[in-house]
Short mmCIF file of C-alpha atoms in Angstrom, two decimals:
data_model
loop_
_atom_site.label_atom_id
_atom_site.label_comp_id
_atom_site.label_asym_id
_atom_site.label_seq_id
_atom_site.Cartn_x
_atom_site.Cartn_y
_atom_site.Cartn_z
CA UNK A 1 43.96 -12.85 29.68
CA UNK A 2 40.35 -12.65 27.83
CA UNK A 3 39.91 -15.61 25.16
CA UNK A 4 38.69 -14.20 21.53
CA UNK A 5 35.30 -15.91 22.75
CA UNK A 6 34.76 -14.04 25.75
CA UNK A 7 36.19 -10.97 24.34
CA UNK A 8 33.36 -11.78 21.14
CA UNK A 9 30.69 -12.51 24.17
CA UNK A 10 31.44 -8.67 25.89
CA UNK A 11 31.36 -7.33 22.77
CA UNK A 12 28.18 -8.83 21.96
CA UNK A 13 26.65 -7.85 25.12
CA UNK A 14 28.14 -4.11 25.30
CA UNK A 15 26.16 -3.73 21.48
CA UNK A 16 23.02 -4.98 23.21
CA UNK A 17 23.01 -2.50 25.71
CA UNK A 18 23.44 0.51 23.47
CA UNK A 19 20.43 -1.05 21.56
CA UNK A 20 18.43 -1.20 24.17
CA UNK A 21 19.43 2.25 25.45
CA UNK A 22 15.77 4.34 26.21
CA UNK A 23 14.81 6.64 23.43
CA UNK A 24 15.26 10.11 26.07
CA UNK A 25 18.78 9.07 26.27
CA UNK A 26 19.95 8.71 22.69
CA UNK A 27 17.79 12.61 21.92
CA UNK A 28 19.90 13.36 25.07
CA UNK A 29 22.93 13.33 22.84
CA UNK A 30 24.23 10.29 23.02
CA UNK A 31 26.21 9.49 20.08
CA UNK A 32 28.08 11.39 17.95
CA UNK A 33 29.62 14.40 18.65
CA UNK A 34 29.88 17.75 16.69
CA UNK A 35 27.06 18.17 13.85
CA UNK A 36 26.24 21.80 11.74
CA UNK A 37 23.40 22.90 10.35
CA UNK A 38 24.41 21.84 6.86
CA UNK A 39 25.26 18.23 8.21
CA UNK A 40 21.45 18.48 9.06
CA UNK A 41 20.45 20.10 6.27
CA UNK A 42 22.04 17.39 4.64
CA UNK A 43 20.64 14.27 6.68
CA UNK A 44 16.75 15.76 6.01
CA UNK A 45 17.28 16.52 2.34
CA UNK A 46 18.66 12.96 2.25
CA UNK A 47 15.77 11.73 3.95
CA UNK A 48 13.17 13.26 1.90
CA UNK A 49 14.92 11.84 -0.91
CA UNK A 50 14.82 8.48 0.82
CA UNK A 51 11.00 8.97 1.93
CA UNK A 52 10.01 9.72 -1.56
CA UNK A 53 11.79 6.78 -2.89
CA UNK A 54 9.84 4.35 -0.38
CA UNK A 55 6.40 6.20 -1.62
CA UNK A 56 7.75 5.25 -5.13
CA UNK A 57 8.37 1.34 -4.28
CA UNK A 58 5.14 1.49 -2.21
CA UNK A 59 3.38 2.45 -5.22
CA UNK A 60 5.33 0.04 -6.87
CA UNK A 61 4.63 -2.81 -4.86
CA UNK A 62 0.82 -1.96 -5.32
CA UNK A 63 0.97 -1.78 -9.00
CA UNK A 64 2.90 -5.63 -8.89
CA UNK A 65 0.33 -6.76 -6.17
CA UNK A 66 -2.94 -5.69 -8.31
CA UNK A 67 -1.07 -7.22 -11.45
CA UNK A 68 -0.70 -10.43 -9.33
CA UNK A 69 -3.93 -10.72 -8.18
CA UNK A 70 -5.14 -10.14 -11.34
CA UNK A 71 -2.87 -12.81 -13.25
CA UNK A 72 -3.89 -15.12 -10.30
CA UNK A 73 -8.03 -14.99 -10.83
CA UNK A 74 -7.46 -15.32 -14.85
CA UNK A 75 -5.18 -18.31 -14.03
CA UNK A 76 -8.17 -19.49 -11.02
CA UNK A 77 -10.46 -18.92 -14.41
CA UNK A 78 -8.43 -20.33 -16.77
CA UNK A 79 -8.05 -23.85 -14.06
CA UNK A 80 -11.67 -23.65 -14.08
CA UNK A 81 -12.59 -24.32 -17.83
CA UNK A 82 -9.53 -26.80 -18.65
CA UNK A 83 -11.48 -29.26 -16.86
CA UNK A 84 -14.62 -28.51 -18.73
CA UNK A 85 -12.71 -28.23 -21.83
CA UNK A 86 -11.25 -31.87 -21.30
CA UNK A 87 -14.68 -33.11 -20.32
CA UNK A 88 -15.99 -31.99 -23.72
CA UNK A 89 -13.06 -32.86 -25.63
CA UNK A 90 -14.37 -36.44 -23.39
CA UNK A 91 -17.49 -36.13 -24.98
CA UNK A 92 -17.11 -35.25 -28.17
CA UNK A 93 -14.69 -38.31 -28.43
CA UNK A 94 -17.40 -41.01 -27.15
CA UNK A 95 -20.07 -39.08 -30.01
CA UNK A 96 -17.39 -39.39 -32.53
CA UNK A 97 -16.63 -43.57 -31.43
CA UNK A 98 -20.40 -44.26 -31.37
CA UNK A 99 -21.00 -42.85 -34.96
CA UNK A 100 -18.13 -44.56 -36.62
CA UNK A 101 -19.62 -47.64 -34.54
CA UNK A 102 -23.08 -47.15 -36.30
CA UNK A 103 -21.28 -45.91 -39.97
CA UNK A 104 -19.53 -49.25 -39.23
CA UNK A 105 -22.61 -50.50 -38.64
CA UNK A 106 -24.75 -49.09 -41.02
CA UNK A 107 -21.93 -50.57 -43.85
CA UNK A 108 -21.91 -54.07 -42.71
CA UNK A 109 -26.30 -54.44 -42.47
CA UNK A 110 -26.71 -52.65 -46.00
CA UNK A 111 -23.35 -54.64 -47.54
CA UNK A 112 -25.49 -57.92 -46.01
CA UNK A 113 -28.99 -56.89 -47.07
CA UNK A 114 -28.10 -55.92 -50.44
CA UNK A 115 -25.61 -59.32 -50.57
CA UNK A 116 -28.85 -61.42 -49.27
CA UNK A 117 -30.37 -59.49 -51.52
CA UNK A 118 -28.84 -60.22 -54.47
CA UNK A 119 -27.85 -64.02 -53.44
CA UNK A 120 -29.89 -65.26 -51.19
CA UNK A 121 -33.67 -63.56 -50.84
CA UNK A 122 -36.68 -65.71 -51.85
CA UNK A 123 -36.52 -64.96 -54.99
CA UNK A 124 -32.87 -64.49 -56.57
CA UNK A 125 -32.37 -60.38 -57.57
CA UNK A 126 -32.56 -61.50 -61.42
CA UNK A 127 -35.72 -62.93 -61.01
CA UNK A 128 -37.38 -60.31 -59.18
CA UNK A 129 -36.61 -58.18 -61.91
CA UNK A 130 -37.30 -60.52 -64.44
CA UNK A 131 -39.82 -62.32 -63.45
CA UNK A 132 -42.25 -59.32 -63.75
CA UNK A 133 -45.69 -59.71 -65.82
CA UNK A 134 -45.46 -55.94 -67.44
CA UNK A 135 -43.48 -53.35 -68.49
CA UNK A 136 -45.37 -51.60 -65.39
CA UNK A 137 -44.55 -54.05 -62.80
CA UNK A 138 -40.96 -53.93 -63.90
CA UNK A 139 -40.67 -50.69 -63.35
CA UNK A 140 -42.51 -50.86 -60.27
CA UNK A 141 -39.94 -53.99 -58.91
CA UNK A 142 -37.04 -51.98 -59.78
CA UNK A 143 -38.08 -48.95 -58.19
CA UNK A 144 -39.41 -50.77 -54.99
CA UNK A 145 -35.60 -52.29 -54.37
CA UNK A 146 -33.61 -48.83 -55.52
CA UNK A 147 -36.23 -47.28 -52.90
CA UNK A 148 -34.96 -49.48 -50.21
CA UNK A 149 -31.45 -49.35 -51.00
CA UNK A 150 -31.43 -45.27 -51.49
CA UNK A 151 -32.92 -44.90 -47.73
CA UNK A 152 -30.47 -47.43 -45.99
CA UNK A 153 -27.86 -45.28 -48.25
CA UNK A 154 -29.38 -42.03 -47.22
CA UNK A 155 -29.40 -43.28 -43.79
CA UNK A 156 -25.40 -43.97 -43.81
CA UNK A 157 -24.89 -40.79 -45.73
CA UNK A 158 -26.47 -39.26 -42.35
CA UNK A 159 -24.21 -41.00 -40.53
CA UNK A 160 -21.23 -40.42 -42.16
CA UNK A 161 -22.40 -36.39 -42.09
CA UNK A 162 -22.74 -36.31 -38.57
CA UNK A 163 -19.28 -38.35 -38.09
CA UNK A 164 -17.52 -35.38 -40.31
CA UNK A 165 -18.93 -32.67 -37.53
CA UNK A 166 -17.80 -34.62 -34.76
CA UNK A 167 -14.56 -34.75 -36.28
CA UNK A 168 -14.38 -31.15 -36.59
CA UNK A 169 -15.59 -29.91 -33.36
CA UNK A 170 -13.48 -32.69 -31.76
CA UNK A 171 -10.59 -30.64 -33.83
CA UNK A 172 -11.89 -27.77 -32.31
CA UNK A 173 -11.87 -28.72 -28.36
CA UNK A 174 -8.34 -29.99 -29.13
CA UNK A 175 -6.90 -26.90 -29.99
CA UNK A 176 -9.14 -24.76 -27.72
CA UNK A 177 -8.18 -27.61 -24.63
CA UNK A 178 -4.25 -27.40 -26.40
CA UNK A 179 -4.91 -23.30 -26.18
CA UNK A 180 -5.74 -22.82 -22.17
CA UNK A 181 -3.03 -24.96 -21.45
CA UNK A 182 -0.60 -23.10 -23.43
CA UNK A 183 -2.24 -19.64 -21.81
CA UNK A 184 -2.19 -21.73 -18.76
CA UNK A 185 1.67 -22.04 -18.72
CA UNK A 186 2.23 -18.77 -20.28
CA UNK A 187 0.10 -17.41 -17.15
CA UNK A 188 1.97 -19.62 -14.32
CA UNK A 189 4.96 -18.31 -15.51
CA UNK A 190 4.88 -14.57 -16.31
CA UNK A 191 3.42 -15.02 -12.09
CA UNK A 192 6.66 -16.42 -11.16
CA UNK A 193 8.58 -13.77 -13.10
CA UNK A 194 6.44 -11.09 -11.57
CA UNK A 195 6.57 -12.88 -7.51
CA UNK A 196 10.38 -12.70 -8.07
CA UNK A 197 10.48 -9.17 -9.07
CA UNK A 198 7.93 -8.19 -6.42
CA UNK A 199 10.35 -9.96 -3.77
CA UNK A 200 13.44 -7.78 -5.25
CA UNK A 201 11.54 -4.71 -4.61
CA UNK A 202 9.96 -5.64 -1.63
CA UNK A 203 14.27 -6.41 -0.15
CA UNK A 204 14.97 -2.94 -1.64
CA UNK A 205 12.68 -1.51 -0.40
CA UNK A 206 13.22 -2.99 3.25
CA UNK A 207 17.40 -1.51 2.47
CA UNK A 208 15.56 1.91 2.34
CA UNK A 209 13.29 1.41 5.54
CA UNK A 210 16.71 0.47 7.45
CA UNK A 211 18.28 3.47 6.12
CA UNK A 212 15.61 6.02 6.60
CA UNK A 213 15.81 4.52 10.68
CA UNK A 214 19.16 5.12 10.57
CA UNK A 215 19.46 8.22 9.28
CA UNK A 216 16.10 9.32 11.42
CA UNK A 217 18.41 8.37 14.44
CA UNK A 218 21.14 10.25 12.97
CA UNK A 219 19.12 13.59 12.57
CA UNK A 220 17.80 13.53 15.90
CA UNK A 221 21.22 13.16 16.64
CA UNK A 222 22.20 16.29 15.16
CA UNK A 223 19.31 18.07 16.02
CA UNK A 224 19.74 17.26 19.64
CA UNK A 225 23.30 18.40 19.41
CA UNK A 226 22.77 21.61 17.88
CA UNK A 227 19.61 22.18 20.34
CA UNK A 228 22.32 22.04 23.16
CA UNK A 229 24.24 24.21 21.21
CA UNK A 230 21.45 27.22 21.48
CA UNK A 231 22.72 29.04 24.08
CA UNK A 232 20.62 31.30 24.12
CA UNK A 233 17.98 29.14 23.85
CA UNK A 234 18.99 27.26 26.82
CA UNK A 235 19.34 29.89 29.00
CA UNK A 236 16.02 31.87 28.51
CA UNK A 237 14.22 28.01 29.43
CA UNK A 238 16.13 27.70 31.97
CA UNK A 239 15.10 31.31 32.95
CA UNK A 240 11.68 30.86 31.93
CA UNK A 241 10.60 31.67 35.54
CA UNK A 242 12.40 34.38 36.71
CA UNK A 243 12.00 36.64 33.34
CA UNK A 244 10.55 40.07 34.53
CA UNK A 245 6.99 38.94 34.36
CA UNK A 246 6.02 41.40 36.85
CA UNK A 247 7.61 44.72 35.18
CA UNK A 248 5.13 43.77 31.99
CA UNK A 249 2.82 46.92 31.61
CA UNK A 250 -0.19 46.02 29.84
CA UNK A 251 -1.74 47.95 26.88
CA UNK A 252 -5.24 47.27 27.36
CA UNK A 253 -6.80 46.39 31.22
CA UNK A 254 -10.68 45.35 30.47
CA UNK A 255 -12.94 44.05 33.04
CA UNK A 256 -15.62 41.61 31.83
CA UNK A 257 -17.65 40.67 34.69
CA UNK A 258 -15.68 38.40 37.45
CA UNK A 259 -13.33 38.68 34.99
CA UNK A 260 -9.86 41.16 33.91
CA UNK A 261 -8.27 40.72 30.50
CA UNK A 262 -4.36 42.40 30.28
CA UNK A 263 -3.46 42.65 26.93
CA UNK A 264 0.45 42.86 26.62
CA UNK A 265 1.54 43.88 22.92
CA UNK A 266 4.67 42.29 21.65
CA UNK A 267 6.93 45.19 21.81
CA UNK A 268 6.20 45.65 24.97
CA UNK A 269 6.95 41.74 25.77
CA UNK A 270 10.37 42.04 23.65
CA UNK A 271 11.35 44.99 25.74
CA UNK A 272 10.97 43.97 28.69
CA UNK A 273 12.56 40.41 28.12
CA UNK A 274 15.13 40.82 25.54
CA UNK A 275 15.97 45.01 25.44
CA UNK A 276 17.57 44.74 28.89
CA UNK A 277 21.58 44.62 27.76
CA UNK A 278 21.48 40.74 29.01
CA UNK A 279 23.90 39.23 26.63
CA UNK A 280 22.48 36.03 27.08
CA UNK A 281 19.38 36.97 25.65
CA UNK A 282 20.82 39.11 22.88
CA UNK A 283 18.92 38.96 19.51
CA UNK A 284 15.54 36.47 21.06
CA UNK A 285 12.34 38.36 20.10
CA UNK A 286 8.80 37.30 21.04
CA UNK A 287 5.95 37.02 18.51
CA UNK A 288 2.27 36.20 19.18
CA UNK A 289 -0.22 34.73 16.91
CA UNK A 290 -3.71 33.60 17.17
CA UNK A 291 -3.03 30.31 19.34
CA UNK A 292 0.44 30.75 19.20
CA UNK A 293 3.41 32.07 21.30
CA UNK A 294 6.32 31.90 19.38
CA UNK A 295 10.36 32.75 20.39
CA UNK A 296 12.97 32.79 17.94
CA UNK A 297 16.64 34.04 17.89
CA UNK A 298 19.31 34.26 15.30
CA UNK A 299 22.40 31.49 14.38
CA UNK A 300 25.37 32.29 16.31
CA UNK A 301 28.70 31.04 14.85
CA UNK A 302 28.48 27.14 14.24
CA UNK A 303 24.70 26.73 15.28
CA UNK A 304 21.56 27.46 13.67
CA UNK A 305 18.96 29.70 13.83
CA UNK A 306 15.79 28.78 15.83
CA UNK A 307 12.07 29.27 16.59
CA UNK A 308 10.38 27.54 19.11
CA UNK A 309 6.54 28.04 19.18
CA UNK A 310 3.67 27.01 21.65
CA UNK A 311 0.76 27.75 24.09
CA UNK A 312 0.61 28.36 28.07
CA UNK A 313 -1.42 25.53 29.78
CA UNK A 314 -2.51 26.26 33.63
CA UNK A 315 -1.34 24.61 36.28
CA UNK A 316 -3.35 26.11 39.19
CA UNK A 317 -2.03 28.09 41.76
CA UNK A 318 -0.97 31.12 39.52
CA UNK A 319 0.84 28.83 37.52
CA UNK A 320 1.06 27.69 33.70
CA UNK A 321 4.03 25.79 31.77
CA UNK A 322 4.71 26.63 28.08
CA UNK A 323 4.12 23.86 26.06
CA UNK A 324 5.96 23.87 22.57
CA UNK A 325 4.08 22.37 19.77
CA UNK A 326 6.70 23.03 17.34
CA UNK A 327 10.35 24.16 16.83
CA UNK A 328 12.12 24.58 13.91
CA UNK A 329 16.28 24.62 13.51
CA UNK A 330 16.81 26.61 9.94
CA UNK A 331 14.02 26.85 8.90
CA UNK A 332 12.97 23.34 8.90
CA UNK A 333 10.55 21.68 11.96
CA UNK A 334 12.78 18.98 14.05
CA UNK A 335 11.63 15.74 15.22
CA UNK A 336 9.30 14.87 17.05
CA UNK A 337 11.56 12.99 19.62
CA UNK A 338 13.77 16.21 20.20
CA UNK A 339 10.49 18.03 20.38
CA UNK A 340 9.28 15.47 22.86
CA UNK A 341 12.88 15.92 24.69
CA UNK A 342 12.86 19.53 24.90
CA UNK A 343 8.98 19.42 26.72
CA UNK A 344 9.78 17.04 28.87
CA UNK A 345 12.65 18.68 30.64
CA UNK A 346 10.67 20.51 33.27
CA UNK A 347 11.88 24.20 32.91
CA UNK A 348 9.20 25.53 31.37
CA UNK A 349 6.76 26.14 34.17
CA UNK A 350 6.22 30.07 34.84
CA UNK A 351 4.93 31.61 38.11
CA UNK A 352 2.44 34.60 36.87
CA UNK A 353 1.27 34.97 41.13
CA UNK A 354 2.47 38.68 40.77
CA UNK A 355 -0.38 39.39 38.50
CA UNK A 356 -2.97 37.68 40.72
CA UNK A 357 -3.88 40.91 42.89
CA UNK A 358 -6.85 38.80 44.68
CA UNK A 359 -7.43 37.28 41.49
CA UNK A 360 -6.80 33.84 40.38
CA UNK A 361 -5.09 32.87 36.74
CA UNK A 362 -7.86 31.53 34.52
CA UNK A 363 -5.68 31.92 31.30
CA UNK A 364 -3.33 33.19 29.03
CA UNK A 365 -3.03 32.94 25.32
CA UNK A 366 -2.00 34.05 21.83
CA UNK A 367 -3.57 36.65 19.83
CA UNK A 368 -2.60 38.39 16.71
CA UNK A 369 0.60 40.79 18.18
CA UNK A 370 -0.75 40.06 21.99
CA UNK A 371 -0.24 38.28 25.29
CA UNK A 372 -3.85 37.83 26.65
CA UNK A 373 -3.85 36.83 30.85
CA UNK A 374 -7.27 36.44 32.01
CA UNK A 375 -7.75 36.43 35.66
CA UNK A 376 -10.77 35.69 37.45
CA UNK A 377 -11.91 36.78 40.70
CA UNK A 378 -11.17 34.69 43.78
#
């Protein structure tokens, strides 16, 4: 009897071999089983929807990144002149110490000079004054000492001037130093607010991603299902080959030196292929464009209708293979993995050798309402 662990081990191991399952197997079909055209109708509007949502958050994601970036280099700027900022704010402190220093200073020596002055000079203050000869020389005594005294005043009133400016630009760096680190911390956070909301989108954004794969893998799904479903479709590749080529009468024969251009008109191509009462082929016309050789056919119950559309490439020998370029299920262009699928299945190759007449095949193409096969002479 298996243990829960080995039956969790062989469980494990079956989902890692679907996983790893080739690409050509899961547009093969694998997976699940009926689909309709409006289930795929469905799955594409529902992926457009999804697509156009991730162009949103894309955009999105942009607009946070710049805003980021931007926050970042005005916080790099901001880092940049706090340090300056408390270097001044340094240096404006040591100007503003050194002048109350010499304020201090400039107190104490006039308090002493006027003191020594007063008390103990050569001549006591009195007698200066006093001990002048004239009214003149008084006056002249007197003004001599208020003379001195004024400029050692006017000299501290300097001082003390000075000492009120570096008091107010010391003010100033404070708040502008208090300022950056306020924006600072305003800055450092509305980053974090805007990291975590970038993250959010960025995870929502990666839900969408896993859905679009998922429903990508889901439409080719579908698409590959109702591609087998084309029965018609299916059998004229298959028959690619043996169509009636050869009955094909062309509308215009044109020799152009070593060369013969048949020119086969799309009625003619549609009668031939599709107006001989084969059921199978019931409803498929043929339409030619410049570059392009195009076959479409109309829904049948529970399918879709279809156009598949493409050029002939040579493959020597009288030889070419129809290469789709693009098909479309409803309307809308399928995947390029079914596309991939359906022109790499190896019934599209066409043997032309009954046009050949001693010729070889040099081309064949799309014009406007024409088959063009060039051949070339041997």
């Amino acid at each position: 009897m298996i243990s829960g662990k080995q039956l969790a081990v062989i469980t494990f191991l079956l989902a890692l071999c679907l996983l790893s399952a080739p690409a050509e197997r899961r547009a093969a079909g694998e997976g699940p089983g009926a689909a309709s055209p409006e289930d795929r109708l469905g799955a594409l509007a529902r992926q457009a929807e999804l697509g156009q949502r991730e162009k949103e958050l894309a955009a999105e994601l942009l607009d946070w990144n710049i805003k980021i970036e931007s926050a970042r280099l005005e916080q790099e700027q901001l880092l940049r002149e706090i340090p300056l900022a408390e270097r001044s704010l340094a240096e404006a402190e040591t100007g503003l110490e050194d002048s109350r220093v010499r304020l201090d200073e400039g107190r104490e020596t006039l308090g002493r000079w006027v003191n020594i002055l007063y008390r103990y000079g050569p001549e006591p203050y009195f007698k200066v004054i006093l001990g002048a000869k004239s009214f003149n020389e008084f006056v002249e005594r007197t003004g001599e000492i208020s003379m001195v005294i004024s400029a050692q005043v006017k000299l501290l009133d300097e001082v003390r001037s000075r000492t009120v400016r570096l008091e107010e630009q010391l003010l100033a760096r404070r708040q502008a130093q208090a300022l950056l680190e306020e924006k600072n911390a305003s800055l450092a956070g509305r980053i974090q607010e805007m990291d975590v909301c970038r993250a959010g989108r960025e995870t929502f954004l990666l839900g969408l991603k896993e859905q679009s794969a998922d429903l990508a893998e889901s439409i080719v799904q579908k698409e590959t299902f109702l591609y087998r479903s084309l029965n018609s479709l299916q059998y004229l590749l298959t028959h690619l080959d043996s169509l009636p080529w050869y009955s094909l009468t062309p509308e215009n024969l044109s020799p152009a030196g070593k060369k013969i251009r048949l020119e086969f008109k799309d009625q003619e191509v549609n009668r031939i292929f599709f107006g001989q009462g084969d059921a199978a082929l019931a409803g498929l016309s043929v339409r030619c464009a410049p570059g392009l050789f195009s076959i479409s056919g109309p829904a049948a119950p529970g399918s879709a209708d279809f156009q598949i559309e493409g050029n002939f490439e040579p493959e020597g020998e009288g030889r070419v293979r129809f290469r789709p370029e693009r098909m479309y299920l409803s309307g809308v262009p399928v995947s390029g993995e079914v596309l991939g699928f359906v022109s790499g299945e190896g019934l599209l190759g066409i043997d032309l050798g009954s046009f050949l007449q001693g010729y070889h095949l040099s081309e064949v193409r799309a014009e406007e309402g024409r088959l063009v096969v060039i051949l070339a002479a041997g």
